[in-house]
Short mmCIF file of C-alpha atoms in Angstrom, two decimals:
data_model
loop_
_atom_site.label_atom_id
_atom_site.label_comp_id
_atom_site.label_asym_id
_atom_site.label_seq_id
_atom_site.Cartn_x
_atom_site.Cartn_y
_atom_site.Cartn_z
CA UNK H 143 91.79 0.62 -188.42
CA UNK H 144 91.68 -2.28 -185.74
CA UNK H 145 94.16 -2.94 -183.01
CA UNK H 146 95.10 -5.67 -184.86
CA UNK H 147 95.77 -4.25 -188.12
CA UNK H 148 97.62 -1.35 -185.66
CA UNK H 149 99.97 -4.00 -184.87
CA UNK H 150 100.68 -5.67 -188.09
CA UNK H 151 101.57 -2.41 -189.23
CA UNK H 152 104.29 -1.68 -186.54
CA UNK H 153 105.84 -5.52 -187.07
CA UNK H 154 105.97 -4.65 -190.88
CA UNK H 155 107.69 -1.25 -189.68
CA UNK H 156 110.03 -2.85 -187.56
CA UNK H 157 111.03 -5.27 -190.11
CA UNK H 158 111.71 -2.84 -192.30
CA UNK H 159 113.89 -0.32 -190.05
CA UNK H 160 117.65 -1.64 -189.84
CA UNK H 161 118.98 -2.36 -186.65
CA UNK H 162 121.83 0.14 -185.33
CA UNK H 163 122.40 2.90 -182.64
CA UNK H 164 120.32 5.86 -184.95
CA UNK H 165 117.22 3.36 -184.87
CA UNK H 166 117.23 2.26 -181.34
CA UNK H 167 114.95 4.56 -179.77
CA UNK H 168 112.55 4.25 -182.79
CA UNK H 169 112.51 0.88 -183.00
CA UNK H 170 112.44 0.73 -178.34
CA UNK H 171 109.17 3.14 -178.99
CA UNK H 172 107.76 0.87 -181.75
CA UNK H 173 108.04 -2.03 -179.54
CA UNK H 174 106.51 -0.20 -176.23
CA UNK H 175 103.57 0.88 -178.36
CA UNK H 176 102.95 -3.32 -179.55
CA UNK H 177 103.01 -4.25 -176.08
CA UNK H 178 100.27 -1.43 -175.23
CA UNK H 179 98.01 -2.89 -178.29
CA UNK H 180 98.31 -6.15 -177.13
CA UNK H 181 97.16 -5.63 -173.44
CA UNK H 182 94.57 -3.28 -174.50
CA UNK H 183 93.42 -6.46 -177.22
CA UNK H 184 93.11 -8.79 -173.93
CA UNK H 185 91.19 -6.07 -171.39
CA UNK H 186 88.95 -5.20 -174.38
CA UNK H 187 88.03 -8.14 -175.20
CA UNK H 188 88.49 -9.76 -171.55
CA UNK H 189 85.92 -7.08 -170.79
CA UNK H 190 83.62 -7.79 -173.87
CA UNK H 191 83.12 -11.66 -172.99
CA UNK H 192 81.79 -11.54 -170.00
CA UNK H 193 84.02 -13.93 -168.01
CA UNK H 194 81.96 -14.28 -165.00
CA UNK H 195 79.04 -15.72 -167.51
CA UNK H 196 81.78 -18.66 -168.63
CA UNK H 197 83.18 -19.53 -165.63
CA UNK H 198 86.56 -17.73 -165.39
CA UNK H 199 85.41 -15.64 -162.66
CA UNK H 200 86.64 -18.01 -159.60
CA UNK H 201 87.46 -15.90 -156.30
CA UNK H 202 90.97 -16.07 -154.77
CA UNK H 203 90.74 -18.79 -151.66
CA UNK H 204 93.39 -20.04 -149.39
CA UNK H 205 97.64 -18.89 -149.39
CA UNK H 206 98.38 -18.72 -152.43
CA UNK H 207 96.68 -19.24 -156.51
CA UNK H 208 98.95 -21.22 -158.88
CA UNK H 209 97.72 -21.57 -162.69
CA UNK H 210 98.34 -24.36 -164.91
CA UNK H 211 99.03 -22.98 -168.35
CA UNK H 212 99.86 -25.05 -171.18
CA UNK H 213 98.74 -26.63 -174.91
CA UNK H 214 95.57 -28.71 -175.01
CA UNK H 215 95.79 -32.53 -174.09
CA UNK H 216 99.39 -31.83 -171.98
CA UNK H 217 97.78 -33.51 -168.61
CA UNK H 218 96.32 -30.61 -166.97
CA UNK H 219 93.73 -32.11 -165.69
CA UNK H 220 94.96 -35.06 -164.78
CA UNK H 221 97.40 -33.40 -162.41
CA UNK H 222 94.51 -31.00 -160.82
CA UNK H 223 93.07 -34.33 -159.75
CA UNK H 224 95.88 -35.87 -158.43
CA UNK H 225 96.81 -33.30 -156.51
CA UNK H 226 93.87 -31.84 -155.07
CA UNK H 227 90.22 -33.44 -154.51
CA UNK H 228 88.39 -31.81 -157.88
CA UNK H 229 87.42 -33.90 -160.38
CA UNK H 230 88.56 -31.73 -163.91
CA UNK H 231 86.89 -33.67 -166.82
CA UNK H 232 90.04 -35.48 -168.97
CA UNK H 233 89.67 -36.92 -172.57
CA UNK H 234 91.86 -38.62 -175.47
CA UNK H 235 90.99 -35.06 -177.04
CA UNK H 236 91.79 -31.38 -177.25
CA UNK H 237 89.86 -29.00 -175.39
CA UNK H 238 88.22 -31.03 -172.72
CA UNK H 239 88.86 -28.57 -170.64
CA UNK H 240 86.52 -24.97 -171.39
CA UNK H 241 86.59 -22.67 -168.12
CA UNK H 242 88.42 -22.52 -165.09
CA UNK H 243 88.50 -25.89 -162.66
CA UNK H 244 89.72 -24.89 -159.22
CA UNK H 245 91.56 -27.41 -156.68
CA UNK H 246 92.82 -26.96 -153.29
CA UNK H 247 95.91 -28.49 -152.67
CA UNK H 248 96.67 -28.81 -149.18
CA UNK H 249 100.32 -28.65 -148.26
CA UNK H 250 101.28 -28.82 -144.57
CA UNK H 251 99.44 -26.03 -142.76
CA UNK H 252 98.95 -24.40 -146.36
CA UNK H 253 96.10 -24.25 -148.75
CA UNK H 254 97.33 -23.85 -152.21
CA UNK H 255 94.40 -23.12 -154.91
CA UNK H 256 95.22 -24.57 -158.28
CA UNK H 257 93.35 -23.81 -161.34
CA UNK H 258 92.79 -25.90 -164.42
CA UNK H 259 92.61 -23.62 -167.07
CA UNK H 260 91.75 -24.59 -170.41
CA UNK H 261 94.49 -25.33 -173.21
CA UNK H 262 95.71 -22.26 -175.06
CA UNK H 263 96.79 -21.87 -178.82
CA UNK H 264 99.52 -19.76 -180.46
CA UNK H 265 98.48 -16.45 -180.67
CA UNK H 266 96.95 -16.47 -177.40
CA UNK H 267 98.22 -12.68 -176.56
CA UNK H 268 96.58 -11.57 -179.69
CA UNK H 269 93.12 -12.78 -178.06
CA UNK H 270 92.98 -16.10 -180.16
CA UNK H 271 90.99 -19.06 -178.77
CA UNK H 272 90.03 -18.45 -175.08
CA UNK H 273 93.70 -17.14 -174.62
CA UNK H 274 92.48 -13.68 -173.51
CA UNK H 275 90.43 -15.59 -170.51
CA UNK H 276 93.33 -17.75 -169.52
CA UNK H 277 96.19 -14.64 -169.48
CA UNK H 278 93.27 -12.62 -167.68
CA UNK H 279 93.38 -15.65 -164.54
CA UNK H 280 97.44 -16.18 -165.16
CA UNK H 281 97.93 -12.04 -164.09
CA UNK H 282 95.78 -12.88 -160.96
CA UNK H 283 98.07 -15.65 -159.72
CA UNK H 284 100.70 -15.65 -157.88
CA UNK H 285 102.26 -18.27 -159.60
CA UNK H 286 102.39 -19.89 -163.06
CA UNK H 287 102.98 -23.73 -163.47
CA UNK H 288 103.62 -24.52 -166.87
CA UNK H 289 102.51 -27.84 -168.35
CA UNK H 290 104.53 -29.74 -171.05
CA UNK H 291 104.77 -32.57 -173.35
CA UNK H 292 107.20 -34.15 -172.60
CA UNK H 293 108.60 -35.02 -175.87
CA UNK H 294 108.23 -31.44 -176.79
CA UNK H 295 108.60 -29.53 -173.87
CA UNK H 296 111.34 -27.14 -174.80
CA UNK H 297 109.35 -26.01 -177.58
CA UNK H 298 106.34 -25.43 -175.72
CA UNK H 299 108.07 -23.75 -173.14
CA UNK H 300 109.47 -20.89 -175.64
CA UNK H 301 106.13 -20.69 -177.40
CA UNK H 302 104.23 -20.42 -173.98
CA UNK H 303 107.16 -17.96 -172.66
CA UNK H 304 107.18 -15.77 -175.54
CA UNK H 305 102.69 -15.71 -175.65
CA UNK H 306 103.03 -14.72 -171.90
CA UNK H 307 105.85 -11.93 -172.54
CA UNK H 308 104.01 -10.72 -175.64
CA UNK H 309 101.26 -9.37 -172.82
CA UNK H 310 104.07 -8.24 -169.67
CA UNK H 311 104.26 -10.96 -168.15
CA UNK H 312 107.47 -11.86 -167.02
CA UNK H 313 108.15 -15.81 -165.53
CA UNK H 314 111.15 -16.13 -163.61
CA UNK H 315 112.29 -13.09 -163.17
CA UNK H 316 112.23 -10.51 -160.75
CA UNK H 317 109.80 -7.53 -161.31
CA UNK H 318 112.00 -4.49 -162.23
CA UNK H 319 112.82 -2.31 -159.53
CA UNK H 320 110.78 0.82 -160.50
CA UNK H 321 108.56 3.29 -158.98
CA UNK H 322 106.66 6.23 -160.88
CA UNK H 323 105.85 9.39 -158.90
CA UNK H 324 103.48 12.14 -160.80
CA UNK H 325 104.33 15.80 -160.03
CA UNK H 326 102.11 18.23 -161.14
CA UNK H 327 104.88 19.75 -163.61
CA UNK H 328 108.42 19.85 -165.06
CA UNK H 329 108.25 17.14 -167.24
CA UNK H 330 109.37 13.40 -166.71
CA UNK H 331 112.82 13.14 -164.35
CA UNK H 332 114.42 10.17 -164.35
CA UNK H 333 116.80 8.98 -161.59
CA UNK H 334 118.86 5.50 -161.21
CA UNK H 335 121.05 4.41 -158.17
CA UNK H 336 122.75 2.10 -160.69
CA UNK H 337 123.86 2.17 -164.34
CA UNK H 338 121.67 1.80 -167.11
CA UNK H 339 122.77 -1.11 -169.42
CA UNK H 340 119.33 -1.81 -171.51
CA UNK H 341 117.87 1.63 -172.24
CA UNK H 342 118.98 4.91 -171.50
CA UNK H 343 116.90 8.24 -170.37
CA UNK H 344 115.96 9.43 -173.93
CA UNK H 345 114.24 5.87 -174.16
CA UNK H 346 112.73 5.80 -171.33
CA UNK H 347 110.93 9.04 -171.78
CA UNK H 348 109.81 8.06 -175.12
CA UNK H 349 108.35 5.11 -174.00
CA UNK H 350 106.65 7.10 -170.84
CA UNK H 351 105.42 9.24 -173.70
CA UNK H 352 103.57 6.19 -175.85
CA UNK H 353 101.67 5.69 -172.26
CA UNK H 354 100.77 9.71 -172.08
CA UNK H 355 102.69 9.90 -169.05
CA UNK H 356 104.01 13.36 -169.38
CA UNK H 357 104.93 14.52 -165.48
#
């Protein structure tokens, strides 16, 4: 059985299981073990496709990297060169754009290295089109610039948010406040300076569990 059919599998579980304080953990262990398949879907294949060969491999230069993610024909491009001296190809048609186009914006005393990345499609976290590329360069940035239509833009903003959570990544937000420390027995120990409002210690071993983390 593939990863994907893995993960069809747990949805269709999930969907199934009704939603209350028995199921919680279940369902907070079903959901852990998605986001695993997922990731492992984009390094596999990430991996597999040989992203130096296409042009994805572009090494980190200047301050700071900032990706532009968005849909195909959203005006990439067309920002890359006007803010920076590259020359990204642009088209009245999707996909114009097929590896990574770097820029160097300068900003004061600052270089800022943009990258042009090439439109994504829905299902991008499950590896679809050349989504597993683009999320591979997005988790090597230190910032993500979202593109949008802008006669659509809140709906490409949830569909872009949610294919970009789907694989851990996290925009505007803070990175939780968590450290791991591996003893050589005893069993996973949890311990919080504040109270836990999502997920409790039973959860959070369970999910610690899905990753083999045992100690």
């Amino acid at each position: 059985i593939g990863l994907q059919d893995k993960i069809k599998a747990i949805e269709d579980e999930i969907f199934k299981t009704q939603k209350n304080k028995h199921t919680e953990y279940h369902l907070g262990t079903l959901k852990a073990k998605i986001a695993m398949l997922r990731r492992q879907i984009i390094e596999n294949e990430t991996a597999a496709s040989g992203i130096k060969g296409e042009g994805f491999d572009v090494e980190k230069f200047g301050n700071a990297r900032v990706s532009l993610i968005g849909f195909p024909s959203v005006g990439k491009s067309s920002l890359l060169n006007a803010l920076t001296p590259a020359q990204s190809e642009c088209a009245a048609y999707e996909f114009t754009t097929v590896t990574c186009i770097p820029g160097i914006l300068y900003y004061n005393d600052a270089k800022i290295q943009l990258l042009d990345l090439p439109g994504i499609i829905e299902g991008a976290s499950e590896g679809k089109g050349k989504g597993k590329q683009v999320i591979a360069v997005a988790r090597s940035s230190d910032m993500i610039m979202m593109v949008l239509d802008a006669q659509k833009w809140e709906e490409e903003k949830a569909k872009l948010t949610a294919e970009l959570e789907a694989v851990g990544i996290r925009l505007n937000k803070q990175r939780p406040d968590i450290s791991l420390r591996k003893i050589a027995s005893g069993g996973v120990m949890v311990n919080s300076t504040a109270k836990l409002t999502k997920l409790d210690e039973k959860m959070i071993k369970s999910i610690m569990h899905e990753y083999k983390i045992h100690n």
